[in-house]
mmCIF file of C-alpha atoms in Angstrom:
data_model
loop_
_atom_site.group_PDB
_atom_site.id
_atom_site.type_symbol
_atom_site.label_atom_id
_atom_site.label_comp_id
_atom_site.label_asym_id
_atom_site.label_seq_id
_atom_site.Cartn_x
_atom_site.Cartn_y
_atom_site.Cartn_z
ATOM 1 C CA GLU L 378 0.188 0.052 -0.462
ATOM 2 C CA ALA L 379 0.853 3.738 -1.347
ATOM 3 C CA GLY L 380 2.350 6.193 2.196
ATOM 4 C CA VAL L 381 1.514 9.726 1.766
ATOM 5 C CA VAL L 382 3.382 10.867 -1.238
ATOM 6 C CA GLN L 383 4.656 14.275 -1.006
ATOM 7 C CA SER L 384 5.796 16.163 -3.361
ATOM 8 C CA PRO L 385 8.665 18.377 -4.599
ATOM 9 C CA ARG L 386 10.980 16.575 -1.270
ATOM 10 C CA TYR L 387 13.514 20.216 -1.741
ATOM 11 C CA LYS L 388 11.714 23.197 -2.608
ATOM 12 C CA ILE L 389 14.777 25.705 -2.676
ATOM 13 C CA ILE L 390 13.825 29.352 -3.815
ATOM 14 C CA GLU L 391 14.350 33.521 -2.825
ATOM 15 C CA LYS L 392 12.159 35.605 -0.730
ATOM 16 C CA LYS L 393 9.341 36.919 -2.086
ATOM 17 C CA GLN L 394 8.903 34.540 -4.282
ATOM 18 C CA PRO L 395 5.994 32.343 -4.454
ATOM 19 C CA VAL L 396 5.988 28.187 -3.825
ATOM 20 C CA ALA L 397 3.794 25.837 -3.739
ATOM 21 C CA PHE L 398 3.832 22.201 -1.797
ATOM 22 C CA TRP L 399 1.659 18.839 -3.024
ATOM 23 C CA CYS L 400 0.563 16.106 -1.111
ATOM 24 C CA ASN L 401 -1.556 12.790 -2.780
ATOM 25 C CA PRO L 402 -2.790 10.516 0.846
ATOM 26 C CA ILE L 403 -3.440 7.791 1.757
ATOM 27 C CA SER L 404 -5.862 6.031 -0.622
ATOM 28 C CA GLY L 405 -9.491 6.011 1.377
ATOM 29 C CA HIS L 406 -8.185 9.064 4.260
ATOM 30 C CA ASN L 407 -11.017 11.184 4.291
ATOM 31 C CA THR L 408 -8.573 13.309 7.107
ATOM 32 C CA LEU L 409 -5.285 15.371 5.719
ATOM 33 C CA TYR L 410 -2.581 17.353 8.061
ATOM 34 C CA TRP L 411 -0.211 19.923 6.901
ATOM 35 C CA TYR L 412 1.948 19.787 9.406
ATOM 36 C CA LEU L 413 5.644 22.868 10.342
ATOM 37 C CA GLN L 414 8.566 21.355 11.535
ATOM 38 C CA ASN L 415 11.525 23.343 12.714
ATOM 39 C CA LEU L 416 14.885 22.241 12.844
ATOM 40 C CA GLY L 417 14.863 20.863 15.931
ATOM 41 C CA GLN L 418 10.926 20.573 17.015
ATOM 42 C CA GLY L 419 7.602 19.160 16.790
ATOM 43 C CA PRO L 420 5.811 19.266 14.643
ATOM 44 C CA GLU L 421 2.642 22.222 13.990
ATOM 45 C CA LEU L 422 -0.149 21.197 12.807
ATOM 46 C CA LEU L 423 -1.318 23.974 10.383
ATOM 47 C CA ILE L 424 -4.525 22.770 9.023
ATOM 48 C CA ARG L 425 -7.518 19.639 8.642
ATOM 49 C CA TYR L 426 -9.203 18.966 6.438
ATOM 50 C CA GLU L 427 -11.951 16.639 6.775
ATOM 51 C CA ASN L 428 -12.931 15.752 3.222
ATOM 52 C CA GLU L 429 -12.722 19.449 1.141
ATOM 53 C CA GLU L 430 -13.663 21.683 4.276
ATOM 54 C CA ALA L 431 -10.554 22.958 5.654
ATOM 55 C CA VAL L 432 -12.042 21.665 9.852
ATOM 56 C CA ASP L 433 -9.178 23.754 11.285
ATOM 57 C CA ASP L 434 -6.784 26.326 10.369
ATOM 58 C CA SER L 435 -6.485 28.389 13.243
ATOM 59 C CA GLN L 436 -3.116 28.254 13.132
ATOM 60 C CA LEU L 437 -2.454 29.202 9.332
ATOM 61 C CA PRO L 438 -0.640 32.192 9.100
ATOM 62 C CA LYS L 439 -3.387 33.216 6.144
ATOM 63 C CA ASP L 440 -1.612 36.674 4.781
ATOM 64 C CA ARG L 441 0.826 34.135 3.021
ATOM 65 C CA PHE L 442 -0.247 30.919 3.371
ATOM 66 C CA SER L 443 -3.325 29.234 1.844
ATOM 67 C CA ALA L 444 -4.861 25.082 1.363
ATOM 68 C CA GLU L 445 -6.398 23.728 -0.898
ATOM 69 C CA ARG L 446 -8.503 19.530 -1.103
ATOM 70 C CA LEU L 447 -10.693 20.466 -4.279
ATOM 71 C CA LYS L 448 -11.897 17.093 -4.235
ATOM 72 C CA GLY L 449 -11.486 16.015 -0.890
ATOM 73 C CA VAL L 450 -7.845 15.164 -2.364
ATOM 74 C CA ASP L 451 -4.908 15.365 -3.092
ATOM 75 C CA SER L 452 -4.032 19.075 -1.711
ATOM 76 C CA THR L 453 -1.796 21.660 -2.102
ATOM 77 C CA LEU L 454 0.101 24.323 0.036
ATOM 78 C CA LYS L 455 0.579 27.510 -0.803
ATOM 79 C CA ILE L 456 3.207 30.605 0.569
ATOM 80 C CA GLN L 457 3.281 33.530 -1.279
ATOM 81 C CA PRO L 458 4.952 35.596 -0.950
ATOM 82 C CA ALA L 459 7.656 33.062 1.181
ATOM 83 C CA GLU L 460 9.640 34.833 4.113
ATOM 84 C CA LEU L 461 13.655 33.399 5.164
ATOM 85 C CA GLY L 462 11.612 32.815 8.034
ATOM 86 C CA ASP L 463 9.635 30.136 6.210
ATOM 87 C CA SER L 464 12.345 28.034 5.780
ATOM 88 C CA ALA L 465 11.535 24.782 7.171
ATOM 89 C CA VAL L 466 9.975 21.197 6.700
ATOM 90 C CA TYR L 467 6.784 21.088 6.031
ATOM 91 C CA LEU L 468 4.960 17.717 6.722
ATOM 92 C CA CYS L 469 1.688 16.580 5.235
ATOM 93 C CA ALA L 470 -0.403 13.020 6.825
ATOM 94 C CA SER L 471 -3.671 11.464 6.841
ATOM 95 C CA SER L 472 -5.761 9.476 8.720
ATOM 96 C CA PHE L 473 -8.841 6.987 7.794
ATOM 97 C CA GLY L 474 -10.818 10.226 10.223
ATOM 98 C CA PRO L 475 -10.314 12.302 12.586
ATOM 99 C CA GLN L 476 -9.602 9.951 15.325
ATOM 100 C CA GLY L 477 -7.925 7.890 13.617
ATOM 101 C CA MET L 478 -4.031 7.031 13.268
ATOM 102 C CA GLN L 479 -2.169 9.592 11.334
ATOM 103 C CA TYR L 480 0.134 8.282 8.538
ATOM 104 C CA PHE L 481 3.191 11.336 7.298
ATOM 105 C CA GLY L 482 5.081 11.528 4.725
ATOM 106 C CA PRO L 483 8.432 12.529 4.116
ATOM 107 C CA GLY L 484 7.937 15.928 3.714
ATOM 108 C CA THR L 485 9.411 19.009 2.143
ATOM 109 C CA ARG L 486 11.983 20.912 3.199
ATOM 110 C CA LEU L 487 11.929 24.215 2.099
ATOM 111 C CA THR L 488 15.262 26.453 2.144
ATOM 112 C CA VAL L 489 14.043 30.171 1.031
ATOM 113 C CA THR L 490 17.189 32.484 0.616
ATOM 114 C CA GLN H 685 3.143 27.792 26.384
ATOM 115 C CA GLN H 686 4.541 25.059 25.453
ATOM 116 C CA GLN H 687 1.935 21.643 26.294
ATOM 117 C CA VAL H 688 4.539 18.964 26.018
ATOM 118 C CA LYS H 689 8.091 19.744 27.670
ATOM 119 C CA GLN H 690 10.848 16.724 26.365
ATOM 120 C CA SER H 691 13.727 15.670 27.670
ATOM 121 C CA PRO H 692 16.783 14.647 26.943
ATOM 122 C CA GLN H 693 17.099 16.832 23.750
ATOM 123 C CA SER H 694 19.723 14.569 23.134
ATOM 124 C CA LEU H 695 20.821 11.555 24.334
ATOM 125 C CA ILE H 696 23.237 8.196 23.581
ATOM 126 C CA VAL H 697 24.172 4.666 24.998
ATOM 127 C CA GLN H 698 25.743 1.875 23.910
ATOM 128 C CA LYS H 699 23.921 -1.304 22.224
ATOM 129 C CA GLY H 700 22.066 -3.139 24.552
ATOM 130 C CA GLY H 701 22.055 -0.047 27.296
ATOM 131 C CA ILE H 702 18.235 1.184 28.102
ATOM 132 C CA SER H 703 17.070 4.596 26.272
ATOM 133 C CA ILE H 704 15.041 6.664 28.861
ATOM 134 C CA ILE H 705 12.998 9.861 26.962
ATOM 135 C CA ASN H 706 10.394 12.004 29.223
ATOM 136 C CA CYS H 707 7.707 13.784 28.912
ATOM 137 C CA ALA H 708 5.547 15.838 31.449
ATOM 138 C CA TYR H 709 2.231 17.271 29.612
ATOM 139 C CA GLU H 710 0.650 20.564 31.460
ATOM 140 C CA ASN H 711 -3.163 19.920 30.053
ATOM 141 C CA THR H 712 -4.813 17.796 32.301
ATOM 142 C CA ALA H 713 -7.631 17.262 29.510
ATOM 143 C CA PHE H 714 -4.767 15.539 27.083
ATOM 144 C CA ASP H 715 -6.562 11.921 26.830
ATOM 145 C CA TYR H 716 -3.388 10.274 24.377
ATOM 146 C CA PHE H 717 -0.233 10.300 24.847
ATOM 147 C CA PRO H 718 1.141 8.447 21.446
ATOM 148 C CA TRP H 719 5.109 8.412 20.455
ATOM 149 C CA TYR H 720 7.209 8.635 16.693
ATOM 150 C CA GLN H 721 10.114 7.640 15.671
ATOM 151 C CA GLN H 722 12.022 10.167 13.000
ATOM 152 C CA PHE H 723 14.708 8.920 10.676
ATOM 153 C CA PRO H 724 16.173 11.964 8.983
ATOM 154 C CA GLY H 725 15.140 12.636 5.288
ATOM 155 C CA LYS H 726 11.533 10.985 6.330
ATOM 156 C CA GLY H 727 8.192 11.931 8.436
ATOM 157 C CA PRO H 728 7.953 10.505 11.874
ATOM 158 C CA ALA H 729 6.585 7.137 12.903
ATOM 159 C CA LEU H 730 3.107 6.449 15.651
ATOM 160 C CA LEU H 731 5.544 3.940 17.153
ATOM 161 C CA ILE H 732 3.369 3.349 20.433
ATOM 162 C CA ALA H 733 1.011 4.937 21.486
ATOM 163 C CA ILE H 734 -0.643 4.966 25.696
ATOM 164 C CA ARG H 735 -3.961 6.214 26.802
ATOM 165 C CA PRO H 736 -4.326 7.243 30.902
ATOM 166 C CA ASP H 737 -6.012 4.652 31.576
ATOM 167 C CA VAL H 738 -3.358 2.394 32.381
ATOM 168 C CA SER H 739 0.794 3.147 33.738
ATOM 169 C CA GLU H 740 2.515 1.145 31.298
ATOM 170 C CA LYS H 741 2.313 -0.456 27.663
ATOM 171 C CA LYS H 742 4.589 -2.695 26.077
ATOM 172 C CA GLU H 743 4.920 -3.601 22.822
ATOM 173 C CA GLY H 744 8.594 -5.332 21.900
ATOM 174 C CA ARG H 745 11.753 -3.816 23.330
ATOM 175 C CA PHE H 746 9.583 -0.326 23.894
ATOM 176 C CA THR H 747 7.419 0.478 26.793
ATOM 177 C CA ILE H 748 5.830 3.435 27.866
ATOM 178 C CA SER H 749 5.326 4.218 31.585
ATOM 179 C CA PHE H 750 2.816 6.563 32.452
ATOM 180 C CA ASN H 751 2.481 8.305 35.789
ATOM 181 C CA LYS H 752 -1.661 10.282 34.958
ATOM 182 C CA SER H 753 -1.029 12.474 39.215
ATOM 183 C CA ALA H 754 2.390 14.109 38.213
ATOM 184 C CA LYS H 755 1.333 14.222 34.235
ATOM 185 C CA GLN H 756 4.711 12.838 32.775
ATOM 186 C CA PHE H 757 4.640 10.258 30.803
ATOM 187 C CA SER H 758 8.663 8.308 28.792
ATOM 188 C CA LEU H 759 10.244 5.714 26.515
ATOM 189 C CA HIS H 760 12.067 2.675 27.626
ATOM 190 C CA ILE H 761 13.519 1.139 25.234
ATOM 191 C CA MET H 762 15.463 -2.264 26.537
ATOM 192 C CA ASP H 763 18.241 -3.551 24.439
ATOM 193 C CA SER H 764 18.999 -0.355 23.056
ATOM 194 C CA GLN H 765 19.579 -1.633 19.148
ATOM 195 C CA PRO H 766 21.840 0.864 16.049
ATOM 196 C CA GLY H 767 19.305 0.354 14.285
ATOM 197 C CA ASP H 768 17.262 2.365 16.815
ATOM 198 C CA SER H 769 19.139 5.957 16.366
ATOM 199 C CA ALA H 770 16.575 8.502 15.466
ATOM 200 C CA THR H 771 14.384 11.234 16.653
ATOM 201 C CA TYR H 772 12.016 9.979 18.290
ATOM 202 C CA PHE H 773 9.184 13.079 19.364
ATOM 203 C CA CYS H 774 6.336 12.260 22.076
ATOM 204 C CA ALA H 775 3.075 13.878 21.685
ATOM 205 C CA ALA H 776 -0.627 13.613 23.499
ATOM 206 C CA THR H 777 -3.702 15.199 22.564
ATOM 207 C CA ALA H 778 -7.206 15.713 23.905
ATOM 208 C CA GLY H 779 -10.126 14.076 22.920
ATOM 209 C CA GLY H 780 -11.941 13.377 19.395
ATOM 210 C CA GLY H 781 -13.724 14.350 17.360
ATOM 211 C CA SER H 782 -13.686 17.520 15.523
ATOM 212 C CA ASN H 783 -10.972 18.489 18.398
ATOM 213 C CA TYR H 784 -8.021 15.503 18.059
ATOM 214 C CA LYS H 785 -5.498 17.889 17.450
ATOM 215 C CA LEU H 786 -1.720 16.439 18.536
ATOM 216 C CA THR H 787 0.820 18.978 20.488
ATOM 217 C CA PHE H 788 4.039 17.419 19.962
ATOM 218 C CA GLY H 789 7.114 17.482 22.126
ATOM 219 C CA LYS H 790 10.590 19.153 21.029
ATOM 220 C CA GLY H 791 12.019 15.593 20.488
ATOM 221 C CA THR H 792 14.677 13.576 21.167
ATOM 222 C CA LEU H 793 17.833 12.396 19.128
ATOM 223 C CA LEU H 794 19.006 8.989 20.067
ATOM 224 C CA THR H 795 22.803 8.341 18.456
ATOM 225 C CA VAL H 796 22.595 4.601 19.557
ATOM 226 C CA ASN H 797 26.233 3.192 19.374
ATOM 227 C CA PRO H 798 27.274 -0.180 18.334
#
């Protein structure tokens, strides 16, 4: 069974440029999460989707971050414009329902120069 | 406010030794305490988890000890192996349904020397 797929795995951009990350959850998982993991820290939830509805986006910096999950499957997280402090690993996870075990993807390592 | 405090930040253990990682929490509403293992370049993977109605849970070489009154829980890795070298995160969450939200500790980098 394929796990959570994320792309790209690495991204280097200059500050003020836009960037987008893509996530394909495990088949059948209707709950999808985006996390931010700074170096030496644990993951922090940015947004959680139940199907195509964002049910918890309280930690998403909405001035520059946006996310979508149009058909309730794949999701995209976007940053525009990127800042130096956005350099981190962006993790996607999915689960079967909000109480199901969360499976994490390998993450996208973003470097903003 | 850090709701889950994890220690130590790093740990070096000899092969065959016992690795112990500790976590403390503040939110008494937490009712599910998982541990995640993360290898470099990979996402965290659930290792073992406990609910506060039991004081200990064991799965193979991994054991969680839970002290509800002290609001502390710990991970013990028996007979530590070089393949256990990874970063370990404790986490906690409160309730089910729409309130399911993991709060992670800062992680412990475990190195097991051969």
